[in-house]
Amino acid sequence: MSLYGAIEAGGTKFVCAVGTGPEDLRAQARFPTTTPKETLGRCIDFFRAQPRIDALGIGCFGPIELRHGARRYGHVTTTPKIGWGNADVVGPLHQALGVPVGFDTDVNGAVLGEARWGAAQGLDTAIYITIGTGIGGGALIGGQLAHGLVHPEMGHLLVPREADDLDFAGDCPFHGARCWEGMASGPALARRWGQRGETLPADHPAWDLEARYIASGLTSLVLVLSPDRLILGGGVMQVDALLPLVRKHLTRSLAGYVQADALLKGMNDYVVPPLLGTQSGIVGALALAERAALVQ
Amino acid sequence: MSLYGAIEAGGTKFVCAVGTGPEDLRAQARFPTTTPKETLGRCIDFFRAQPRIDALGIGCFGPIELRHGARRYGHVTTTPKIGWGNADVVGPLHQALGVPVGFDTDVNGAVLGEARWGAAQGLDTAIYITIGTGIGGGALIGGQLAHGLVHPEMGHLLVPREADDLDFAGDCPFHGARCWEGMASGPALARRWGQRGETLPADHPAWDLEARYIASGLTSLVLVLSPDRLILGGGVMQVDALLPLVRKHLTRSLAGYVQADALLKGMNDYVVPPLLGTQSGIVGALALAERAALVQ
């Protein structure tokens, strides 16, 4: 059985692990994201202390260069995070460890992990959305991870303003009150109501409004990509009351336009939480490693 | 050289042709869409009178069933068009002509045709949008046509209302003033200004507003799919002044968030008209035939 290495490369922390699947994740390590040299050095030290891995997967914060053959393939590109602009992530790891490296966005890793071992098993087209400090999304489309010119940044798709929310200025420095993240991220929620989401009671009107904005973004995703399932993770989605409200408002927002049983029958099996839960990042990286080994 | 058959199957008219490519389209016929039996019968009669084709391609109005193995694969599904609800399109043609049949939405056909012979040659990920009586979109994603649960219906993605357009009720029977088609289709334009688009002068404020709504929909498409190019066709786009305005407002709307040269350098090569022009439907069907022959 092949042993894989996994790196969940976030803007604030890195997590490393080796394993064969979600039930067999060994020797995890986590450390803060400092400079690329120091942080990637700690990753290399970690893997050198483990049994030899067959491939490495990295689910990385972005934006990143994913076009094979591009001069900066495997780099973080234009991040404002100090030291990481145009930082090579794949190169140093590949050179030090000498194994195939699967590299993608953290959210593409997450949707691949859910497709391999979680809530999207057997599906052809699925979307993983995380709603927390920001909104991010990964997509498996026809069995392939979505790339294109850069990679999806679906958290910034545009949403209509709700009629009872006319004054909020939005929280996106790029798109103000026009984009999904600007209206529905955790910080947007906190800014709109003057307190953090987790301090708002379950019956607070904040949650119905939040669910409507989440449903608006999902509406566009359903219409653009026609996914077989939507998987919603992230800190904001930890509020139990939210998922049923999102399903209700997504049904209302689609308004019966798309005639598919999955969309017309209550959505309990269509809009779901991640099965891998808080492990989705590191398990997604493991799935990227497995895929990298298979395409060799 | 293989000879292919093509059917542009629209809700008001069908166009049939045989040929080897866009420069060699022979013996076109067109007739009104009446009942499925009569209309498909005329298609069969047409192809039987031609030299034998190697495969047939059909770019069809929708919604249609595209999942291979589904009971109603190759059918139009829930259309309000009388007689066509659950009508089998592929079955009678395949049975009568005995050749492989490529079947997809008209807009997926169009994007494939543009990828094969037009404005998307050599690209991995491209979107074709038609803005006319309605708004429709087809997508080539990683070299594959986008399907999923049903197929994309990207004309109905949601868009924010523009600040100087607060009263318009929208023209979509499903989504009112919330969706792209409801705000920016040809009929929406006519309803908003009380006259048909082609009667509005080029310096009328209608065009700037129209361009802003078109750009809003494109913004979400860029963020969700990260296409290498956007191809804009359809009747509304025939107004010369519109395309430069769309490019300008798309640049403004993205607000520099996605750092890619194609998006930051004026967009003249990123947002383009179809190279196949009014032939995009029938040439798209021809591309579907070619693909069907190749995957045999």
XYZ file of C-alpha atoms in Angstrom:
592
model
C 0.000 0.000 0.000
C 1.403 3.376 -0.966
C 2.296 5.904 1.694
C 1.608 9.536 0.864
C 2.705 12.866 2.266
C 0.290 15.758 2.705
C 0.745 19.473 3.344
C -2.125 21.780 4.183
C -0.400 25.042 3.328
C -2.355 27.926 4.833
C -1.571 31.591 5.174
C -1.325 31.336 8.959
C -0.280 27.728 9.563
C 1.082 24.675 7.770
C 0.008 21.130 8.630
C 2.053 18.113 7.518
C 1.113 14.442 7.705
C 1.825 11.062 6.171
C -0.738 8.340 5.671
C -2.669 6.089 3.349
C -6.153 7.632 3.819
C -8.350 9.550 6.253
C -8.464 6.628 8.722
C -4.698 6.356 8.679
C -3.128 9.772 9.112
C 0.144 9.463 10.973
C 2.613 11.787 12.561
C 0.915 15.102 12.006
C 2.904 18.273 12.614
C 1.780 21.885 12.502
C 3.730 25.124 12.613
C 3.094 28.798 11.868
C 3.605 30.157 8.355
C 6.737 32.283 8.560
C 9.106 32.814 5.615
C 8.927 30.387 2.675
C 12.490 29.191 3.337
C 11.897 28.455 7.000
C 8.389 27.039 6.565
C 9.219 24.758 3.632
C 12.423 23.759 5.471
C 10.362 22.535 8.396
C 8.178 20.541 5.991
C 11.271 18.937 4.477
C 12.655 18.076 7.911
C 9.328 16.524 8.860
C 9.128 14.248 5.810
C 12.793 13.236 6.038
C 12.080 11.933 9.541
C 9.248 9.700 8.246
C 9.240 6.462 6.281
C 9.728 7.172 2.584
C 6.575 8.532 0.890
C 5.553 7.650 -2.674
C 4.139 11.068 -3.515
C 3.418 14.423 -1.871
C 0.225 16.483 -2.109
C -0.026 20.187 -1.278
C -3.319 22.042 -0.833
C -2.129 25.624 -0.878
C -3.419 29.109 -0.102
C -3.526 31.275 -3.208
C -3.412 32.642 -5.713
C -1.117 30.009 -7.187
C 0.237 29.124 -10.623
C -1.233 25.824 -11.797
C -0.482 25.833 -15.511
C 2.007 23.076 -16.192
C 4.790 24.505 -18.267
C 4.358 28.034 -16.941
C 7.591 29.607 -15.747
C 6.222 29.919 -12.225
C 4.341 26.613 -12.027
C 4.021 25.622 -8.381
C 4.499 29.153 -7.026
C 2.271 31.306 -4.884
C 1.859 34.377 -7.109
C 0.491 37.755 -6.028
C -0.375 37.317 -2.368
C -0.010 40.350 -0.088
C 1.455 37.963 2.530
C 4.977 39.205 3.168
C 7.722 37.047 1.643
C 5.309 34.783 -0.254
C 4.805 36.856 -3.417
C 6.205 34.711 -6.275
C 7.418 32.122 -3.772
C 8.221 28.675 -5.175
C 6.433 26.019 -3.135
C 6.675 22.905 -5.299
C 10.282 23.332 -6.397
C 12.091 23.099 -3.031
C 9.898 20.222 -1.838
C 10.258 18.253 -5.053
C 14.000 18.771 -5.084
C 14.471 17.754 -1.457
C 12.122 14.769 -1.411
C 12.429 13.463 -4.985
C 8.837 12.277 -5.292
C 5.892 13.320 -7.517
C 4.136 16.402 -6.137
C 0.415 17.104 -6.553
C -0.251 20.816 -6.140
C -3.563 22.669 -6.139
C -5.621 25.170 -4.187
C -6.657 24.174 -0.669
C -10.299 24.122 -1.754
C -9.653 22.035 -4.869
C -7.800 19.632 -2.581
C -10.798 19.588 -0.249
C -13.281 18.747 -3.015
C -10.956 15.998 -4.275
C -10.678 14.577 -0.756
C -14.462 14.593 -0.412
C -14.746 12.879 -3.802
C -12.224 10.228 -2.810
C -13.315 9.507 0.763
C -16.171 11.830 1.752
C -19.441 13.430 0.710
C -18.789 13.496 -3.038
C -17.832 9.849 -3.594
C -18.898 8.572 -6.980
C -19.886 12.014 -8.236
C -18.729 13.520 -11.469
C -19.250 17.181 -10.646
C -19.166 18.588 -7.124
C -18.348 21.868 -5.414
C -16.789 22.401 -1.995
C -17.393 25.809 -0.451
C -15.810 27.066 2.738
C -17.450 30.014 4.471
C -15.281 31.442 7.201
C -12.689 34.232 7.282
C -13.321 34.400 3.543
C -15.338 32.381 1.075
C -13.535 29.934 -1.169
C -14.618 27.183 -3.474
C -13.129 24.198 -5.225
C -14.756 22.311 -8.067
C -14.495 18.860 -9.510
C -15.956 19.108 -13.009
C -16.380 15.981 -15.061
C -13.925 14.276 -12.713
C -11.238 16.950 -13.136
C -10.254 19.759 -10.783
C -11.218 23.171 -12.193
C -8.278 25.288 -13.310
C -8.447 27.447 -16.443
C -6.657 30.751 -16.819
C -5.781 30.881 -13.112
C -8.101 28.919 -10.827
C -11.610 29.623 -9.584
C -12.034 32.379 -7.018
C -15.703 31.710 -6.574
C -15.946 33.491 -3.239
C -15.985 36.741 -5.164
C -18.856 36.018 -7.546
C -21.428 38.804 -7.503
C -24.671 38.597 -5.538
C -27.807 40.778 -5.488
C -28.321 42.875 -2.407
C -31.207 41.692 -0.222
C -34.127 44.146 0.061
C -33.867 44.380 3.871
C -30.108 44.993 3.788
C -29.802 48.236 1.840
C -27.190 50.045 3.921
C -24.413 47.564 4.610
C -21.244 48.664 2.835
C -19.873 45.148 2.415
C -16.561 43.809 3.598
C -14.624 43.080 0.395
C -11.765 45.529 -0.300
C -12.105 44.761 -4.028
C -15.852 44.464 -4.607
C -17.452 46.157 -1.581
C -21.069 45.084 -1.239
C -21.247 43.459 -4.672
C -19.586 40.109 -4.034
C -20.431 36.990 -2.059
C -17.487 37.223 0.331
C -18.167 40.917 0.909
C -21.705 40.135 2.034
C -21.504 36.702 3.651
C -18.041 35.888 5.036
C -17.555 35.600 8.784
C -16.015 39.098 9.030
C -18.875 40.528 6.906
C -21.384 38.974 9.287
C -19.557 40.387 12.300
C -19.271 43.825 10.727
C -22.951 43.964 9.762
C -24.230 43.050 13.223
C -21.460 44.548 15.332
C -20.625 41.256 17.008
C -19.012 37.978 16.043
C -21.302 35.319 14.563
C -20.720 32.817 17.325
C -22.122 35.297 19.852
C -25.423 35.706 17.961
C -28.304 33.492 19.205
C -29.716 30.851 16.840
C -32.988 32.769 16.432
C -31.279 36.074 15.552
C -32.386 37.510 12.167
C -28.710 37.528 11.167
C -28.914 33.841 10.293
C -31.835 34.137 7.901
C -30.098 36.993 6.070
C -26.817 35.074 6.056
C -28.598 32.021 4.636
C -30.135 34.129 1.873
C -26.745 35.472 0.796
C -25.194 32.017 0.946
C -28.114 30.719 -1.137
C -27.636 33.489 -3.703
C -24.042 32.475 -4.336
C -25.020 28.814 -4.501
C -27.781 29.667 -6.980
C -25.245 31.037 -9.432
C -22.961 28.041 -8.881
C -25.817 25.621 -9.603
C -26.708 27.526 -12.773
C -23.131 27.842 -14.020
C -21.735 24.406 -13.139
C -24.781 22.157 -12.611
C -23.023 20.255 -9.807
C -24.252 16.888 -8.530
C -23.780 18.081 -4.947
C -22.760 21.152 -2.923
C -20.594 20.640 0.161
C -20.531 23.520 2.646
C -17.778 23.775 5.219
C -15.952 26.483 7.149
C -16.435 28.211 10.492
C -19.657 30.060 9.711
C -21.360 26.791 8.693
C -20.736 25.352 12.184
C -23.934 27.114 13.333
C -26.509 24.308 13.298
C -29.453 26.473 12.316
C -27.802 27.658 9.125
C -27.785 24.639 6.796
C -31.586 24.081 6.804
C -32.099 27.799 6.121
C -29.631 27.690 3.241
C -31.494 24.731 1.696
C -34.813 26.556 2.054
C -33.569 29.769 0.462
C -31.717 27.974 -2.325
C -34.958 26.219 -3.265
C -36.759 29.561 -3.272
C -34.011 31.310 -5.217
C -33.812 28.689 -7.978
C -37.618 28.994 -8.212
C -38.075 25.634 -9.915
C -36.129 26.736 -12.968
C -33.836 23.700 -13.050
C -35.978 20.574 -13.208
C -33.948 17.926 -11.422
C -35.170 15.723 -8.604
C -32.109 16.504 -6.491
C -33.044 20.193 -6.532
C -36.794 19.809 -6.110
C -36.971 17.355 -3.227
C -35.872 19.337 -0.197
C -32.148 19.389 -0.927
C -31.194 17.352 2.157
C -28.994 15.186 -0.014
C -27.897 18.033 -2.304
C -26.496 20.648 0.090
C -24.478 18.793 2.687
C -21.670 19.307 5.226
C -18.232 17.838 4.464
C -17.880 14.252 5.681
C -14.204 14.871 6.406
C -15.030 17.836 8.630
C -12.009 19.661 9.998
C -9.742 17.064 8.332
C -10.818 18.156 4.851
C -7.690 20.242 4.263
C -5.082 17.650 5.157
C -7.059 14.752 3.673
C -7.525 16.784 0.502
C -3.748 17.182 0.290
C -3.451 13.418 0.703
C -5.865 12.953 -2.217
C -3.697 15.291 -4.297
C -0.682 13.095 -3.483
C -2.534 9.955 -4.509
C -3.586 11.555 -7.781
C -0.010 12.715 -8.447
C 1.221 9.156 -7.931
C -1.399 7.751 -10.289
C -0.695 10.124 -13.173
C 3.051 9.396 -13.148
C -12.071 12.849 -45.324
C -15.088 12.176 -43.130
C -18.443 13.734 -43.992
C -20.569 14.831 -41.065
C -24.209 15.720 -40.593
C -25.282 18.672 -38.423
C -28.607 19.737 -36.955
C -29.109 23.091 -35.279
C -32.264 22.213 -33.372
C -33.940 25.404 -32.205
C -37.309 26.036 -30.616
C -38.539 27.941 -33.677
C -36.514 26.459 -36.529
C -34.287 23.515 -37.400
C -31.278 23.822 -39.705
C -29.685 20.731 -41.293
C -26.405 20.518 -43.199
C -23.674 18.126 -44.221
C -20.027 19.031 -44.529
C -16.461 18.558 -43.411
C -15.939 21.922 -41.705
C -17.040 25.566 -41.664
C -15.575 26.229 -45.135
C -17.372 23.227 -46.565
C -21.002 23.243 -45.445
C -23.167 21.707 -48.142
C -26.852 21.366 -48.859
C -28.278 23.322 -45.946
C -32.010 23.046 -45.298
C -34.141 24.894 -42.769
C -37.714 24.371 -41.685
C -39.952 25.478 -38.805
C -40.071 23.474 -35.588
C -43.493 21.789 -35.588
C -44.156 18.438 -33.892
C -41.189 16.224 -33.028
C -42.412 13.494 -35.414
C -42.779 15.830 -38.370
C -39.647 17.871 -37.652
C -37.338 14.916 -37.052
C -38.934 13.204 -40.085
C -37.858 16.113 -42.259
C -34.337 15.854 -40.858
C -34.235 12.148 -41.680
C -35.522 12.783 -45.214
C -32.840 15.448 -45.660
C -29.944 13.224 -44.621
C -31.218 10.242 -46.623
C -31.037 12.396 -49.751
C -27.344 13.199 -49.083
C -24.155 11.160 -49.448
C -23.726 8.894 -46.455
C -22.486 10.717 -43.354
C -20.039 9.241 -40.847
C -21.629 10.803 -37.770
C -24.379 13.266 -36.835
C -24.166 16.185 -34.408
C -27.160 17.910 -32.824
C -26.952 21.235 -30.983
C -30.341 21.323 -29.301
C -32.599 23.758 -27.459
C -33.167 22.672 -23.864
C -33.420 21.548 -21.252
C -32.137 18.191 -22.448
C -31.014 14.939 -20.828
C -27.277 14.458 -21.326
C -26.414 11.773 -18.806
C -25.406 8.666 -20.725
C -27.309 5.736 -19.317
C -30.242 7.849 -18.125
C -33.613 6.497 -19.262
C -34.316 9.644 -21.239
C -30.809 10.271 -22.612
C -31.116 12.288 -25.810
C -34.545 13.720 -24.966
C -35.724 17.275 -24.590
C -37.102 17.214 -21.026
C -39.351 19.841 -19.437
C -39.790 22.455 -22.146
C -43.071 24.374 -22.237
C -42.914 24.055 -26.036
C -46.026 22.064 -27.028
C -45.312 18.491 -28.074
C -41.641 18.586 -27.100
C -41.895 17.754 -23.380
C -40.009 14.435 -22.949
C -39.515 14.183 -26.718
C -36.818 11.774 -27.890
C -34.503 13.561 -30.325
C -31.486 11.256 -30.551
C -33.407 7.942 -30.725
C -35.335 8.412 -33.995
C -32.344 9.954 -35.774
C -29.919 7.280 -34.612
C -32.342 4.522 -35.568
C -33.043 5.955 -39.021
C -29.492 6.944 -39.937
C -27.446 4.300 -38.135
C -24.477 6.549 -37.353
C -22.941 7.827 -34.101
C -24.843 10.853 -32.773
C -23.233 13.678 -30.807
C -25.855 15.492 -28.761
C -25.511 18.573 -26.571
C -26.986 21.983 -25.889
C -26.863 24.511 -28.727
C -24.475 26.674 -26.693
C -22.170 23.793 -25.788
C -22.103 22.993 -29.501
C -21.236 26.619 -30.224
C -18.308 26.700 -27.807
C -17.013 23.420 -29.219
C -17.269 24.800 -32.756
C -15.362 27.914 -31.697
C -12.728 25.712 -30.051
C -12.376 23.579 -33.196
C -12.451 26.253 -35.883
C -13.060 29.674 -34.326
C -12.175 32.063 -31.524
C -11.291 29.435 -28.902
C -8.791 27.357 -30.887
C -6.091 25.870 -28.718
C -7.775 26.899 -25.478
C -8.444 24.590 -22.604
C -11.266 26.505 -20.950
C -13.601 28.862 -22.808
C -17.151 30.141 -22.494
C -19.561 31.040 -25.295
C -22.392 33.370 -24.285
C -25.302 34.327 -26.504
C -27.273 37.433 -25.552
C -30.491 37.737 -27.522
C -34.055 36.573 -26.866
C -32.573 34.966 -23.778
C -29.082 34.546 -22.392
C -27.409 31.174 -22.720
C -23.924 29.901 -22.194
C -21.829 26.897 -23.106
C -18.535 25.982 -21.500
C -15.514 23.989 -22.468
C -13.738 23.179 -19.201
C -10.398 21.434 -19.325
C -11.211 20.385 -22.884
C -14.574 18.839 -21.969
C -18.069 20.242 -22.456
C -19.705 21.155 -19.133
C -22.539 18.852 -18.111
C -23.026 17.836 -14.474
C -26.420 17.183 -12.901
C -28.269 18.672 -15.894
C -26.294 21.185 -17.929
C -25.351 24.789 -17.259
C -28.121 27.378 -17.461
C -25.766 30.265 -16.910
C -28.155 32.880 -18.314
C -29.980 32.746 -14.999
C -27.051 33.379 -12.667
C -27.819 36.197 -10.224
C -26.571 39.753 -10.696
C -26.570 42.819 -8.422
C -28.960 45.581 -9.368
C -27.234 48.717 -10.686
C -27.635 51.813 -8.506
C -29.268 53.850 -11.316
C -31.738 51.093 -12.181
C -33.742 50.688 -8.983
C -37.257 50.368 -10.404
C -37.068 47.913 -13.276
C -39.040 44.773 -12.407
C -36.919 42.487 -14.562
C -38.081 40.213 -17.335
C -37.483 36.682 -16.015
C -40.657 34.786 -15.069
C -38.619 32.707 -12.611
C -36.184 35.178 -11.065
C -37.640 38.616 -11.828
C -34.982 41.289 -11.447
C -32.456 38.988 -9.749
C -31.008 37.111 -12.700
C -28.825 38.001 -15.675
C -31.396 37.162 -18.327
C -34.068 39.079 -16.421
C -31.935 42.222 -16.511
C -29.967 42.007 -19.742
C -31.693 39.888 -22.423
C -32.996 41.571 -25.560
C -36.592 41.515 -24.248
C -35.435 42.931 -20.884
C -33.680 45.763 -22.705
C -36.806 46.484 -24.762
C -39.064 46.369 -21.720
C -36.840 48.663 -19.667
C -36.630 51.370 -22.336
C -40.021 50.869 -24.005
C -38.493 50.230 -27.422
C -36.503 47.504 -29.116
C -32.732 47.666 -28.752
C -32.059 48.059 -32.460
C -34.075 51.325 -32.445
C -31.959 52.882 -29.662
C -29.134 55.165 -30.871
C -25.539 54.162 -30.145
C -25.112 57.002 -27.615
C -28.268 56.146 -25.663
C -27.621 55.454 -21.940
C -29.278 52.069 -22.442
C -26.020 50.682 -23.807
C -23.861 51.636 -20.868
C -26.362 50.084 -18.454
C -26.669 46.996 -20.657
C -22.879 46.682 -20.721
C -22.720 46.912 -16.934
C -25.209 44.060 -16.514
C -23.439 41.961 -19.129
C -20.158 42.646 -17.312
C -21.676 41.605 -13.975
C -22.624 38.192 -15.324
C -19.213 37.812 -16.945
C -17.529 38.768 -13.658
C -19.111 35.809 -11.911
C -18.233 33.510 -14.808
C -14.586 34.595 -14.671
C -14.495 34.010 -10.914
C -16.233 30.636 -11.023
C -14.644 29.083 -14.122
C -11.459 31.077 -14.761
C -11.889 30.785 -18.546
C -9.070 31.481 -20.991
C -11.466 33.512 -23.159
C -15.068 34.763 -23.255
C -16.891 34.697 -26.602
C -19.986 36.888 -26.838
C -22.555 36.311 -29.570
C -26.282 36.771 -30.092
C -28.497 39.550 -31.421
C -27.898 42.116 -28.681
C -24.130 41.903 -29.216
C -24.536 43.005 -32.852
C -24.562 46.625 -31.614
C -21.004 47.795 -32.309
C -20.754 50.114 -29.326
C -21.479 47.362 -26.834
C -18.368 45.171 -26.826
C -15.887 47.938 -25.847
C -18.241 49.016 -23.055
C -18.502 45.442 -21.802
C -14.701 45.155 -21.705
C -14.430 48.435 -19.802
C -17.013 47.492 -17.199
C -15.689 43.960 -16.769
C -12.275 45.421 -15.963
C -13.877 47.775 -13.444
C -16.032 45.050 -11.913
C -13.194 42.561 -11.419
C -11.300 45.419 -9.776
C -7.891 43.835 -10.258
C -8.735 40.917 -8.016
C -7.612 38.245 -10.462
C -3.998 38.908 -11.407
C -3.657 37.600 -14.940
C -2.260 39.505 -17.889
C -5.261 38.584 -20.068
C -7.559 40.339 -17.600
C -5.372 43.334 -16.860
C -4.374 44.396 -20.365
C -7.523 45.868 -21.853
C -9.331 42.617 -22.541
C -9.341 43.053 -26.325
C -8.124 39.508 -26.708
C -10.114 38.164 -23.754
C -13.692 39.203 -24.518
C -14.253 38.599 -28.224
C -17.014 38.031 -30.769
C -17.489 34.537 -32.217
C -15.327 33.920 -35.283
C -18.022 31.686 -36.739
C -20.612 34.454 -36.430
C -24.132 33.421 -37.430
C -22.796 30.001 -38.442
C -21.869 29.147 -34.863
C -24.964 26.991 -34.316
C -24.662 24.748 -37.340
C -20.862 24.596 -37.209
C -21.121 23.728 -33.529
C -23.375 20.805 -34.434
C -20.776 19.733 -36.982
C -18.118 19.794 -34.252
C -20.382 17.610 -32.087
C -20.597 15.132 -34.990
C -16.831 15.066 -35.381
C -16.372 14.448 -31.664
C -18.971 11.651 -31.741
C -17.072 9.993 -34.585
C -13.772 10.280 -32.720
C -14.988 8.749 -29.464
C -16.435 5.675 -31.207
